[in-house]
Coordinates of C-alpha atoms in Angstrom, one line a residue:
M1 CA -51.7 75.5 11.3
S2 CA -49.7 78.2 9.5
A3 CA -49.8 81.8 10.7
L4 CA -51.5 84.4 8.6
L5 CA -51.0 88.1 8.4
I6 CA -53.7 90.3 6.8
R7 CA -52.4 93.9 6.3
N8 CA -53.3 97.1 4.5
A9 CA -56.9 96.5 5.5
T10 CA -59.8 98.4 6.9
I11 CA -60.7 96.1 9.7
L12 CA -64.0 96.6 11.5
T13 CA -63.4 94.4 14.5
M14 CA -66.8 94.5 16.3
D15 CA -64.8 94.8 19.5
D16 CA -65.8 98.0 21.3
A17 CA -62.4 98.2 23.0
R18 CA -60.6 98.6 19.6
P19 CA -63.3 99.0 16.8
R20 CA -60.9 99.6 13.9
A21 CA -57.5 98.4 12.9
A22 CA -55.2 98.1 9.8
A23 CA -53.8 94.6 10.3
L24 CA -54.6 91.2 11.8
A25 CA -52.5 88.3 12.8
I26 CA -53.8 84.7 13.0
A27 CA -51.9 81.8 14.6
H28 CA -53.0 78.3 15.8
G29 CA -56.6 78.9 14.7
H30 CA -57.1 82.0 16.8
V31 CA -56.7 85.8 16.4
A32 CA -53.2 86.6 17.7
A33 CA -53.2 90.4 17.3
V34 CA -55.3 93.2 15.9
G35 CA -53.8 96.6 15.4
D36 CA -51.2 98.3 13.2
E37 CA -49.0 96.4 10.8
A38 CA -46.0 96.3 13.1
E39 CA -48.1 94.8 16.0
A40 CA -49.7 92.2 13.7
R41 CA -46.4 91.2 12.0
A42 CA -44.7 90.7 15.3
A43 CA -47.6 88.4 16.5
A44 CA -47.7 86.5 13.3
G45 CA -44.0 85.7 13.4
P46 CA -41.5 85.0 10.7
G47 CA -42.7 82.8 7.8
A48 CA -46.4 83.8 8.1
R49 CA -48.5 83.8 5.0
E50 CA -49.3 87.4 4.0
V51 CA -52.4 88.8 2.4
D52 CA -52.4 92.4 1.2
A53 CA -56.0 93.4 1.5
G54 CA -55.5 96.5 -0.7
G55 CA -57.8 98.7 1.5
R56 CA -60.6 96.2 1.5
T57 CA -62.9 95.8 4.4
V58 CA -62.2 93.0 6.9
L59 CA -64.8 91.7 9.2
P60 CA -65.5 88.8 11.6
G61 CA -66.9 85.9 9.6
F62 CA -70.6 86.5 9.1
I63 CA -72.9 84.5 11.4
D64 CA -76.4 83.6 10.2
P65 CA -78.6 82.7 13.2
H66 CA -81.5 81.4 11.1
N67 CA -80.4 79.5 8.1
H68 CA -81.7 76.1 7.0
L69 CA -78.4 74.8 5.8
L70 CA -79.3 71.3 4.8
S71 CA -82.6 72.4 3.2
T72 CA -80.7 75.1 1.3
A73 CA -78.3 72.5 0.1
E74 CA -81.3 70.5 -1.2
S75 CA -82.7 73.5 -2.9
L76 CA -79.5 74.3 -4.6
A77 CA -79.7 70.8 -6.2
A78 CA -83.4 71.2 -7.2
V79 CA -85.4 73.2 -9.8
D80 CA -85.2 76.9 -9.1
A81 CA -88.8 78.1 -9.0
G82 CA -87.8 81.4 -7.3
Y83 CA -88.7 84.9 -8.5
P84 CA -87.6 86.3 -11.0
A85 CA -86.5 83.0 -12.6
V86 CA -90.2 82.1 -12.5
T87 CA -92.7 84.9 -12.8
S88 CA -95.9 83.1 -13.7
V89 CA -97.7 79.8 -13.7
A90 CA -96.8 79.4 -17.4
D91 CA -93.1 79.8 -16.5
L92 CA -93.5 77.3 -13.7
V93 CA -95.1 74.7 -16.0
A94 CA -92.3 75.3 -18.5
A95 CA -89.6 74.8 -15.9
I96 CA -91.1 71.6 -14.7
A97 CA -91.6 70.3 -18.2
E98 CA -88.0 70.9 -18.9
E99 CA -86.9 69.0 -15.8
A100 CA -89.3 66.2 -16.8
R101 CA -87.5 65.8 -20.1
R102 CA -84.3 64.8 -18.3
T103 CA -85.8 62.9 -15.4
P104 CA -86.7 59.1 -15.6
P105 CA -90.4 58.5 -15.4
G106 CA -91.6 57.8 -11.9
Q107 CA -88.9 59.8 -10.1
W108 CA -89.9 62.8 -8.0
I109 CA -89.3 66.3 -9.4
R110 CA -88.7 68.8 -6.6
A111 CA -88.6 72.6 -6.9
F112 CA -88.1 75.4 -4.4
G113 CA -88.9 79.1 -4.1
M114 CA -92.4 79.4 -5.7
D115 CA -93.8 82.9 -5.1
D116 CA -97.3 82.7 -6.4
A117 CA -98.3 86.1 -5.0
K118 CA -96.4 87.6 -8.0
Y119 CA -98.1 85.4 -10.6
P120 CA -100.7 87.2 -12.8
E121 CA -102.7 83.9 -13.0
G122 CA -102.8 83.5 -9.2
R123 CA -102.0 80.2 -7.5
P124 CA -100.9 77.3 -9.7
T125 CA -103.1 74.1 -9.6
R126 CA -102.4 70.5 -10.0
R127 CA -104.2 70.6 -13.4
R128 CA -101.7 73.2 -14.7
L129 CA -98.8 71.1 -13.3
D130 CA -100.2 68.1 -15.1
E131 CA -99.6 70.0 -18.3
A132 CA -95.9 69.7 -17.6
T133 CA -95.9 65.9 -16.7
T134 CA -98.2 63.1 -15.7
E135 CA -95.3 60.6 -15.5
H136 CA -93.5 62.2 -12.6
P137 CA -94.8 63.1 -9.1
V138 CA -94.1 66.8 -8.7
I139 CA -93.8 68.9 -5.6
I140 CA -93.0 72.6 -5.6
Y141 CA -92.2 74.2 -2.3
H142 CA -93.5 77.7 -1.6
V143 CA -91.0 80.4 -0.9
S144 CA -92.1 80.5 2.7
G145 CA -91.4 76.7 3.2
H146 CA -94.9 76.4 4.7
Q147 CA -96.8 75.5 1.6
A148 CA -96.4 73.4 -1.5
V149 CA -98.2 72.6 -4.7
V150 CA -98.3 69.1 -6.3
N151 CA -99.5 67.5 -9.4
T152 CA -102.1 64.7 -9.7
A153 CA -99.4 62.0 -9.9
A154 CA -98.0 63.1 -6.5
L155 CA -101.5 62.9 -4.9
Q156 CA -102.1 59.5 -6.4
Q157 CA -98.8 58.2 -5.3
A158 CA -99.6 59.4 -1.7
G159 CA -103.1 57.8 -1.9
I160 CA -104.8 61.2 -1.4
S161 CA -108.3 61.7 -2.8
D162 CA -110.8 64.5 -2.6
D163 CA -112.4 63.1 0.5
V164 CA -109.2 63.3 2.6
A165 CA -109.6 65.2 5.9
D166 CA -107.4 68.2 6.7
P167 CA -104.8 67.3 9.4
A168 CA -104.5 69.4 12.5
G169 CA -102.4 72.5 11.8
G170 CA -102.7 72.3 8.0
A171 CA -105.1 72.2 5.0
L172 CA -105.4 70.8 1.5
L173 CA -107.0 73.6 -0.5
R174 CA -110.1 72.8 -2.6
D175 CA -112.0 74.5 -5.4
E176 CA -115.6 75.5 -5.4
G177 CA -116.6 71.9 -6.1
G178 CA -114.6 70.5 -3.2
R179 CA -111.9 69.1 -5.5
L180 CA -108.3 69.2 -4.4
T181 CA -106.4 72.0 -6.1
G182 CA -103.0 70.5 -5.4
M183 CA -102.0 73.3 -2.9
V184 CA -101.2 72.1 0.6
V185 CA -100.6 74.2 3.6
D186 CA -98.4 73.7 6.7
S187 CA -98.8 70.2 8.3
A188 CA -100.7 68.9 5.3
M189 CA -97.4 68.8 3.5
E190 CA -96.6 65.7 5.7
L191 CA -99.1 63.7 3.7
L192 CA -97.2 63.9 0.4
L193 CA -93.7 62.6 0.6
P194 CA -92.1 59.8 2.6
L195 CA -90.9 61.5 5.8
A196 CA -87.8 60.8 7.8
V197 CA -89.5 61.9 11.0
D198 CA -92.9 62.5 12.4
I199 CA -93.0 66.0 13.9
G200 CA -96.7 66.1 14.7
C201 CA -98.0 69.6 15.0
H202 CA -94.6 71.2 15.7
G203 CA -94.2 73.0 12.4
P204 CA -94.0 72.4 8.6
N205 CA -92.5 69.1 7.9
F206 CA -90.0 69.3 5.0
H207 CA -87.8 66.6 6.6
T208 CA -88.2 64.2 3.7
D209 CA -86.7 60.7 3.6
L210 CA -83.8 60.8 1.2
P211 CA -80.7 58.6 1.0
A212 CA -78.0 59.7 3.4
E213 CA -75.3 59.8 0.7
Q214 CA -77.5 62.2 -1.4
L215 CA -77.9 64.5 1.6
L216 CA -74.2 64.4 2.4
G217 CA -73.3 65.1 -1.2
W218 CA -75.6 68.2 -1.4
L219 CA -74.3 69.4 1.9
A220 CA -70.7 69.2 0.7
D221 CA -71.6 71.0 -2.5
A222 CA -73.0 73.9 -0.5
R223 CA -69.4 74.8 0.7
V224 CA -68.6 77.3 -2.0
P225 CA -71.9 79.1 -2.0
Y226 CA -71.7 79.7 1.7
L227 CA -68.0 80.5 2.1
S228 CA -68.0 82.7 -1.0
A229 CA -70.7 84.8 0.7
G230 CA -68.4 85.2 3.8
L231 CA -70.4 82.9 6.1
T232 CA -68.5 81.0 8.7
T233 CA -71.3 80.0 11.2
I234 CA -74.9 79.3 10.7
C235 CA -77.7 78.2 13.0
D236 CA -80.2 75.7 11.5
P237 CA -83.5 76.7 13.2
Q238 CA -85.4 73.4 12.5
V239 CA -83.3 70.3 13.3
S240 CA -84.8 66.9 13.5
S241 CA -82.9 63.6 13.7
R242 CA -82.5 63.7 9.9
E243 CA -80.5 66.9 10.0
L244 CA -78.5 66.1 13.0
R245 CA -77.4 62.7 11.6
T246 CA -76.4 64.4 8.4
Y247 CA -74.4 67.1 10.1
R248 CA -72.7 64.6 12.4
A249 CA -71.7 62.4 9.5
A250 CA -70.4 65.5 7.6
R251 CA -68.5 66.6 10.7
A252 CA -66.9 63.1 11.0
A253 CA -66.0 63.1 7.3
G254 CA -64.6 66.6 7.3
T255 CA -67.2 67.9 4.8
L256 CA -69.3 70.1 7.1
P257 CA -69.0 73.4 5.2
L258 CA -68.9 75.7 8.2
R259 CA -69.7 75.9 11.9
T260 CA -73.2 74.7 12.5
V261 CA -75.5 75.2 15.5
G262 CA -78.7 73.1 15.4
M263 CA -82.0 74.1 17.0
P264 CA -83.9 70.9 17.8
L265 CA -87.6 71.1 16.9
S266 CA -89.9 71.0 19.9
H267 CA -91.4 67.5 19.0
Q268 CA -88.1 66.1 20.5
L269 CA -88.5 67.7 23.9
D270 CA -89.6 64.5 25.7
A271 CA -87.0 62.3 24.1
L272 CA -84.2 64.8 24.9
T273 CA -85.5 65.3 28.4
A274 CA -85.5 61.5 28.9
V275 CA -81.7 61.4 28.3
G276 CA -81.0 64.6 30.2
L277 CA -79.9 66.6 27.2
A278 CA -80.3 70.3 26.7
G279 CA -78.4 73.0 24.8
P280 CA -75.8 74.3 24.6
F281 CA -74.2 70.9 23.9
G282 CA -71.4 70.1 21.5
D283 CA -68.2 71.8 20.2
D284 CA -67.3 74.8 18.2
W285 CA -68.0 73.0 14.9
L286 CA -71.3 71.3 15.7
R287 CA -73.5 72.0 18.6
L288 CA -77.1 72.1 19.8
G289 CA -78.5 75.6 20.7
A290 CA -82.0 76.8 21.4
M291 CA -85.2 74.7 21.0
K292 CA -87.5 75.8 18.2
F293 CA -91.3 76.3 18.6
Y294 CA -94.0 77.6 16.3
S295 CA -96.7 80.0 17.2
D296 CA -98.5 81.0 13.9
G297 CA -97.9 80.4 10.2
T298 CA -96.3 82.4 7.5
L299 CA -96.7 86.0 6.4
L300 CA -95.8 85.1 2.8
G301 CA -98.4 82.4 2.6
G302 CA -101.3 84.1 4.3
T303 CA -101.3 82.1 7.5
A304 CA -99.8 84.7 9.9
K305 CA -102.1 85.4 12.8
F306 CA -103.1 89.1 13.0
T307 CA -105.6 90.7 15.3
V308 CA -107.2 92.2 12.1
P309 CA -107.1 89.8 9.2
Y310 CA -105.0 90.9 6.2
G311 CA -105.1 90.6 2.4
E312 CA -106.6 92.6 -0.4
R313 CA -110.0 91.6 0.8
G314 CA -109.1 90.8 4.4
Q315 CA -109.2 87.1 3.4
F316 CA -106.2 85.9 5.5
A317 CA -107.4 85.1 9.0
G318 CA -104.2 83.3 9.8
S319 CA -103.7 80.1 11.9
M320 CA -102.0 78.9 15.0
Y321 CA -100.1 75.7 15.5
W322 CA -101.1 75.5 19.2
A323 CA -103.9 76.7 21.5
P324 CA -102.3 79.5 23.6
E325 CA -102.2 77.6 26.8
K326 CA -100.6 74.6 25.1
L327 CA -97.9 76.8 23.6
R328 CA -97.3 78.4 27.0
D329 CA -97.0 75.0 28.7
L330 CA -94.7 73.5 26.1
V331 CA -92.3 76.5 26.1
A332 CA -92.2 76.7 29.8
R333 CA -91.5 73.0 30.1
A334 CA -88.6 73.3 27.7
A335 CA -87.2 76.3 29.6
G336 CA -87.5 74.4 32.9
E337 CA -85.3 71.7 31.4
G338 CA -82.7 74.3 30.6
W339 CA -83.3 75.1 27.0
Q340 CA -83.0 78.6 25.4
V341 CA -86.3 79.0 23.6
A342 CA -87.0 80.3 20.1
I343 CA -90.5 80.9 18.8
H344 CA -91.5 81.4 15.2
T345 CA -94.0 84.4 15.3
Q346 CA -95.3 86.7 12.6
G347 CA -98.6 88.4 13.4
D348 CA -99.5 90.6 16.4
A349 CA -102.2 88.1 17.6
A350 CA -99.6 85.3 17.6
M351 CA -97.1 87.7 19.2
E352 CA -99.3 88.1 22.2
H353 CA -99.4 84.3 22.7
T354 CA -95.6 84.1 22.2
L355 CA -95.0 86.8 24.9
A356 CA -97.3 84.9 27.3
A357 CA -95.2 81.7 26.6
I358 CA -91.9 83.6 27.1
G359 CA -93.3 85.1 30.3
A360 CA -94.1 81.6 31.6
A361 CA -90.6 80.5 30.6
A362 CA -89.0 83.4 32.4
R363 CA -90.4 82.1 35.7
V364 CA -88.4 78.9 35.4
S365 CA -85.4 80.0 33.3
G366 CA -81.9 80.9 34.5
P367 CA -80.7 84.5 34.8
D368 CA -79.4 84.6 31.1
A369 CA -82.3 83.1 29.2
R370 CA -82.0 85.0 25.9
P371 CA -85.4 84.1 24.4
R372 CA -85.6 84.4 20.7
I373 CA -88.5 85.4 18.5
E374 CA -87.9 84.1 15.0
H375 CA -89.0 86.4 12.1
C376 CA -90.6 88.7 14.7
G377 CA -92.8 90.0 11.9
Y378 CA -95.3 92.5 13.3
P379 CA -95.0 93.3 17.0
T380 CA -97.0 96.3 18.1
P381 CA -95.2 99.2 19.8
E382 CA -96.5 98.0 23.1
Q383 CA -95.4 94.4 22.5
T384 CA -91.9 95.6 21.4
K385 CA -91.6 97.5 24.7
R386 CA -92.5 94.3 26.6
F387 CA -89.5 92.5 24.8
T388 CA -87.3 94.5 27.2
D389 CA -88.9 92.7 30.2
Y390 CA -87.4 89.4 29.1
G391 CA -84.4 90.4 27.0
V392 CA -86.0 89.1 23.8
I393 CA -83.7 88.7 20.8
P394 CA -85.7 89.6 17.6
V395 CA -84.4 87.5 14.7
N396 CA -85.1 89.5 11.6
Q397 CA -85.0 88.7 7.9
P398 CA -85.1 92.0 6.0
N399 CA -84.7 90.2 2.7
F400 CA -88.4 89.6 2.9
L401 CA -89.0 93.3 2.8
H402 CA -87.2 93.4 -0.6
D403 CA -88.4 90.2 -2.1
S404 CA -92.1 90.4 -1.0
G405 CA -92.4 94.0 0.2
G406 CA -94.7 94.9 -2.7
D407 CA -97.0 92.0 -1.7
F408 CA -96.9 93.1 2.0
L409 CA -97.8 96.7 1.1
R410 CA -100.7 95.5 -1.0
R411 CA -101.9 93.0 1.6
L412 CA -101.2 94.9 4.8
G413 CA -101.5 98.5 3.8
D414 CA -99.9 100.9 6.4
R415 CA -99.2 97.9 8.7
A416 CA -96.5 96.8 6.3
H417 CA -94.3 99.8 7.4
R418 CA -93.7 98.5 10.8
L419 CA -92.8 94.9 9.8
Q420 CA -89.5 94.0 11.5
P421 CA -89.2 97.3 13.4
M422 CA -85.4 97.1 13.9
R423 CA -84.8 100.8 14.5
E424 CA -87.3 100.7 17.3
E425 CA -85.8 97.5 18.8
L426 CA -82.3 99.0 18.8
D427 CA -83.5 102.3 20.4
L428 CA -85.1 100.2 23.2
G429 CA -81.7 98.7 24.0
L430 CA -82.5 95.3 22.5
R431 CA -80.0 93.2 20.5
P432 CA -81.9 92.3 17.3
V433 CA -80.0 90.2 14.8
L434 CA -80.0 89.7 11.0
S435 CA -80.5 86.4 9.3
S436 CA -81.6 85.1 5.9
D437 CA -84.0 82.2 6.5
S438 CA -82.3 80.6 3.6
F439 CA -83.6 78.5 1.7
V440 CA -86.5 81.0 1.8
S441 CA -84.4 83.9 0.7
S442 CA -80.8 84.7 -0.4
L443 CA -78.1 83.2 1.9
R444 CA -75.7 86.1 1.1
P445 CA -75.2 88.3 4.2
L446 CA -74.6 91.4 2.2
D447 CA -78.0 91.1 0.6
T448 CA -79.4 90.9 4.1
V449 CA -77.3 93.9 5.3
A450 CA -78.3 96.0 2.3
N451 CA -82.0 95.3 2.8
A452 CA -81.8 96.2 6.5
V453 CA -80.2 99.5 5.5
R454 CA -82.3 100.4 2.5
R455 CA -85.8 99.1 3.4
T456 CA -87.0 99.2 -0.1
T457 CA -89.1 96.7 -2.1
R458 CA -88.0 94.9 -5.3
E459 CA -90.1 97.5 -7.1
G460 CA -88.2 100.4 -5.4
A461 CA -90.9 101.5 -3.0
E462 CA -90.0 102.4 0.6
I463 CA -91.3 100.0 3.3
G464 CA -90.9 101.3 6.8
A465 CA -88.0 103.7 6.0
E466 CA -88.1 105.0 9.6
Q467 CA -87.1 101.5 10.8
A468 CA -83.9 101.4 8.7
V469 CA -80.6 100.8 10.5
T470 CA -77.1 102.1 9.7
L471 CA -74.5 100.0 7.8
H472 CA -72.4 99.5 11.0
E473 CA -75.5 98.5 13.0
A474 CA -76.4 96.0 10.3
L475 CA -72.9 94.5 10.2
R476 CA -72.9 94.2 14.0
M477 CA -76.3 92.5 13.9
H478 CA -74.8 89.9 11.5
T479 CA -71.6 89.3 13.5
I480 CA -71.2 89.9 17.3
D481 CA -74.9 90.3 18.0
A482 CA -75.7 87.1 16.0
A483 CA -73.0 85.3 18.1
Y484 CA -74.8 86.6 21.2
A485 CA -78.0 85.1 20.0
L486 CA -76.2 81.7 19.8
G487 CA -74.5 82.1 23.2
M488 CA -71.1 82.1 21.4
E489 CA -70.0 85.7 21.7
D490 CA -67.0 84.6 23.8
R491 CA -65.6 82.7 20.9
I492 CA -66.8 84.2 17.6
G493 CA -68.4 87.4 16.2
S494 CA -65.5 89.8 16.8
L495 CA -61.9 90.1 15.9
K496 CA -60.2 90.1 19.3
P497 CA -57.1 88.3 20.5
G498 CA -57.9 84.8 21.7
K499 CA -61.1 84.4 19.7
L500 CA -61.5 81.8 17.0
A501 CA -60.1 83.0 13.7
D502 CA -63.1 83.3 11.5
V503 CA -62.6 86.2 9.1
V504 CA -64.0 87.6 5.9
V505 CA -62.1 89.9 3.6
L506 CA -64.7 91.6 1.4
D507 CA -64.0 92.3 -2.2
R508 CA -64.3 96.1 -1.6
D509 CA -64.3 98.9 0.9
I510 CA -67.9 98.4 2.0
E511 CA -68.1 101.7 3.8
A512 CA -67.4 103.5 0.5
A513 CA -70.0 101.6 -1.5
P514 CA -73.2 103.4 -2.5
L515 CA -76.2 102.2 -0.6
D516 CA -77.8 100.9 -3.8
R517 CA -74.7 98.7 -4.5
L518 CA -74.1 97.3 -1.0
H519 CA -75.7 94.0 -2.1
E520 CA -73.1 93.5 -4.9
G521 CA -70.3 92.8 -2.4
A522 CA -69.0 89.3 -1.7
A523 CA -66.1 87.6 0.0
W524 CA -62.6 88.0 -1.5
I525 CA -61.1 85.7 1.1
T526 CA -62.9 83.7 3.8
V527 CA -60.8 82.4 6.7
L528 CA -62.4 79.6 8.8
D529 CA -60.7 78.2 11.9
G530 CA -57.5 80.0 11.0
E531 CA -57.2 78.6 7.5
I532 CA -58.1 80.2 4.1
A533 CA -61.2 78.3 3.2
Y534 CA -62.2 80.3 0.2
D535 CA -60.1 82.5 -2.1
A536 CA -61.8 84.3 -5.0
R537 CA -58.3 84.8 -6.6
T538 CA -58.0 81.1 -7.2
A539 CA -61.6 80.0 -7.3
A540 CA -62.6 78.3 -10.6

């Protein structure tokens, strides 16, 4: 590995012992020195490659502790049904019809990102999708990942008729006459496509059975979108055997885009226990981390479990994946086997059950358990205080506040203002982290940082402004604190001599950027494992 010197920079190290510097030396895949130019130059040695940063901001490579890497790679290769590309049912039908014109009859058409809460016509139906095509089975995944809508051909191919029973943990929505509308929720998604794995009632099953070479190709194609955003490590929060096989194959082939931590889904607990395996396990490129559990459903899709139902008419009662005692027993059993636990939780009613499960886990965990609450949507003030009893790590996604904040304000009223209460979490001494939940929202860390700082909706309304964080707090939450959530803070997350050399040189001085333009930033250069992995100066 060649040595690298980055100079004339504004370096935010995320190392409290030396928080700022002007130059950085990298050698043998590690940070060799951080300080002034003379110090860094001496450490880099003669013949080092030099980068004049021109005053740009330099940070540790961004770490996304909740990012569905393989599913994002799939979505990048599918029809974009996200807002604002698609703003109505009519737009959705047109996008599918366009894809049908270039897709051989009988092949599946897949789309990601549908946000029907923004459609003037309301939810799409299979009849409307049939207007686009009757010769292709069609599935359109909701932006939350917890719902989908399909056309009639998809239902027929799956052998699903109006008399089908709802599976545990899911539903097929029906009209007033009892006919299927084509909308399927949570575990009912499993009935539609050939699946690579059976996950039971352990979360939404988007682990579809696709050719390995196709998955590997999509994963390799995701390299530039991720590295150009400055990401160097992600944690995939829902890993089944499908994802792990793909990541292992990519690692062996040298096409894994960035460091990847996998969170096994809880349906695998018995099998992993039988072979004596628990996280952390692996190396610095591919490893297993926490185990993932589900408490309730999705805030975006109306299945989050609140004490008081939400919605314009109070129509969303929410749903739970498990009875409270079963969730508690499952989580405690995993903790007893040595797993860090991570529980998807949105509403305050679900949060109560999650805290009970974390309490049970605490009785059998080691001294540094670091339980995670994924999304951590609406903890009450009393619940947030109880996080401190267990050292809970809230895993926030403030992009939702921008993308769907207008919907939250309409459906939750004043409750929307304490969604993801990050200021409160920080003030209590917790270590909340930032993440994207990509493919559900933008994978770009500076979008996430901007939305944590601004706390405004897409329409420009404030949403919980008192819960905003500062720029430096947000950057820390996406670097060293994110590394802590992964149990990797000793190797990544800060620019400190001896640590792995994962570095992003932003394309601007981020501290000088106006708040309303923070999101425009991107990587100028991304260094991964000591080598320049992305360079905007030479990118096609």
